[in-house]
Amino acid sequence: TVRALKMHGGGPPVSAGKPLAVEYTQEEVDLVKRGSANLVKHIENARKFGVNVVVAVNQFKTDTDAELEAVRQAALEAGAFDAVVSNHWALGGTGAEDLAKAVEKACSEGNADNFKFLYD
């Protein structure tokens, strides 16, 4: 998630088979914040369905706490019900427990009657 937002925020191109630029392996909170416009639009689109939106912030080894928090804050400010750092790539199911709990809570606190299709 952080790496993609850095790309959307104006980071250097990423090419298969080539080493990543340092912007992707070192803390670059400003790039993450600039790239969050893409995340915000996705949240806006999902909320049009009338459901609670939970953002999974997939954590990787090069992501810093400040970058992860920038993603969480951008998501919450955009209207997400919750935004949860998930580390299942390293910890398996244990790393996704908080995410699962957030989704469960979003569903139980949501109202199914609010769901709507965006077109007929």
XYZ file of C-alpha atoms in Angstrom:
120
model
C 0.000 0.000 0.000
C 2.699 2.496 0.996
C 4.797 1.787 -2.078
C 1.812 2.237 -4.411
C 0.877 5.511 -2.759
C 4.466 6.703 -3.139
C 4.191 5.945 -6.853
C 0.875 7.828 -7.072
C 2.490 10.686 -5.153
C 5.089 11.274 -7.839
C 7.771 8.741 -6.962
C 10.187 7.564 -9.639
C 9.112 4.874 -12.116
C 9.311 1.225 -11.059
C 10.485 -1.252 -13.680
C 10.450 -5.029 -13.403
C 13.904 -6.482 -12.875
C 15.455 -3.182 -11.814
C 16.307 -2.171 -8.245
C 13.829 0.072 -6.486
C 14.709 3.730 -6.104
C 15.609 4.774 -2.560
C 12.306 6.655 -2.273
C 10.616 3.254 -2.010
C 12.925 1.818 0.624
C 13.370 4.855 2.863
C 10.819 6.954 4.711
C 9.086 9.420 2.383
C 5.933 10.563 4.202
C 5.357 13.476 1.818
C 5.180 11.114 -1.165
C 2.707 8.938 0.734
C 0.532 11.947 1.585
C 0.544 13.208 -2.006
C -0.337 9.755 -3.305
C -3.204 9.418 -0.844
C -5.450 11.354 -3.237
C -5.840 8.047 -5.078
C -6.855 6.267 -1.851
C -9.310 9.041 -0.998
C -11.062 8.639 -4.351
C -11.402 4.886 -3.838
C -12.946 5.466 -0.415
C -15.357 8.043 -1.849
C -16.412 5.592 -4.547
C -16.924 2.710 -2.103
C -18.967 4.874 0.273
C -21.434 5.586 -2.549
C -22.705 2.031 -2.019
C -23.889 3.028 1.463
C -21.623 0.624 3.324
C -18.914 1.113 5.926
C -15.492 1.136 4.315
C -12.513 -0.545 5.960
C -9.070 0.075 4.495
C -6.459 -2.658 4.799
C -3.043 -1.027 5.086
C -0.755 -3.832 3.990
C 2.518 -3.488 5.863
C 5.837 -4.441 4.292
C 9.304 -4.488 5.819
C 10.369 -1.143 4.336
C 7.260 0.742 5.538
C 7.846 3.020 8.503
C 5.414 3.723 11.330
C 5.068 7.330 10.139
C 4.190 6.216 6.597
C 1.652 3.683 7.842
C 0.078 6.293 10.100
C -0.112 8.757 7.191
C -2.108 6.187 5.216
C -4.379 5.479 8.199
C -5.039 9.169 8.803
C -5.751 9.884 5.131
C -8.224 7.006 5.037
C -10.019 8.078 8.208
C -10.161 11.715 7.096
C -11.681 10.553 3.801
C -14.519 8.839 5.667
C -13.326 5.276 6.087
C -14.973 3.485 9.016
C -11.535 2.193 9.948
C -8.067 1.755 8.501
C -6.044 -1.109 9.933
C -2.420 -2.014 9.428
C -2.256 -5.653 8.385
C 0.936 -7.698 8.468
C -0.329 -11.027 7.168
C 2.474 -11.334 4.608
C 4.925 -11.852 7.476
C 2.716 -13.237 10.234
C 0.078 -15.210 8.364
C -3.434 -15.151 9.788
C -2.242 -13.651 13.058
C -1.147 -10.549 11.169
C -4.668 -10.029 9.828
C -6.642 -10.516 13.043
C -7.124 -6.795 13.717
C -8.247 -6.285 10.137
C -10.776 -9.099 10.447
C -12.127 -7.597 13.676
C -12.477 -4.196 12.008
C -14.406 -5.697 9.093
C -16.647 -7.595 11.482
C -17.321 -4.404 13.454
C -18.001 -2.396 10.293
C -20.539 -4.999 9.194
C -22.251 -5.300 12.568
C -22.493 -1.524 13.019
C -23.607 -0.910 9.459
C -27.183 -0.966 8.266
C -27.844 -3.328 5.367
C -30.802 -1.133 4.394
C -28.316 1.619 3.469
C -26.810 -0.500 0.684
C -27.600 0.725 -2.787
C -26.606 -0.121 -6.314
C -25.091 2.765 -8.208
C -27.026 2.036 -11.381
C -29.849 -0.204 -12.594
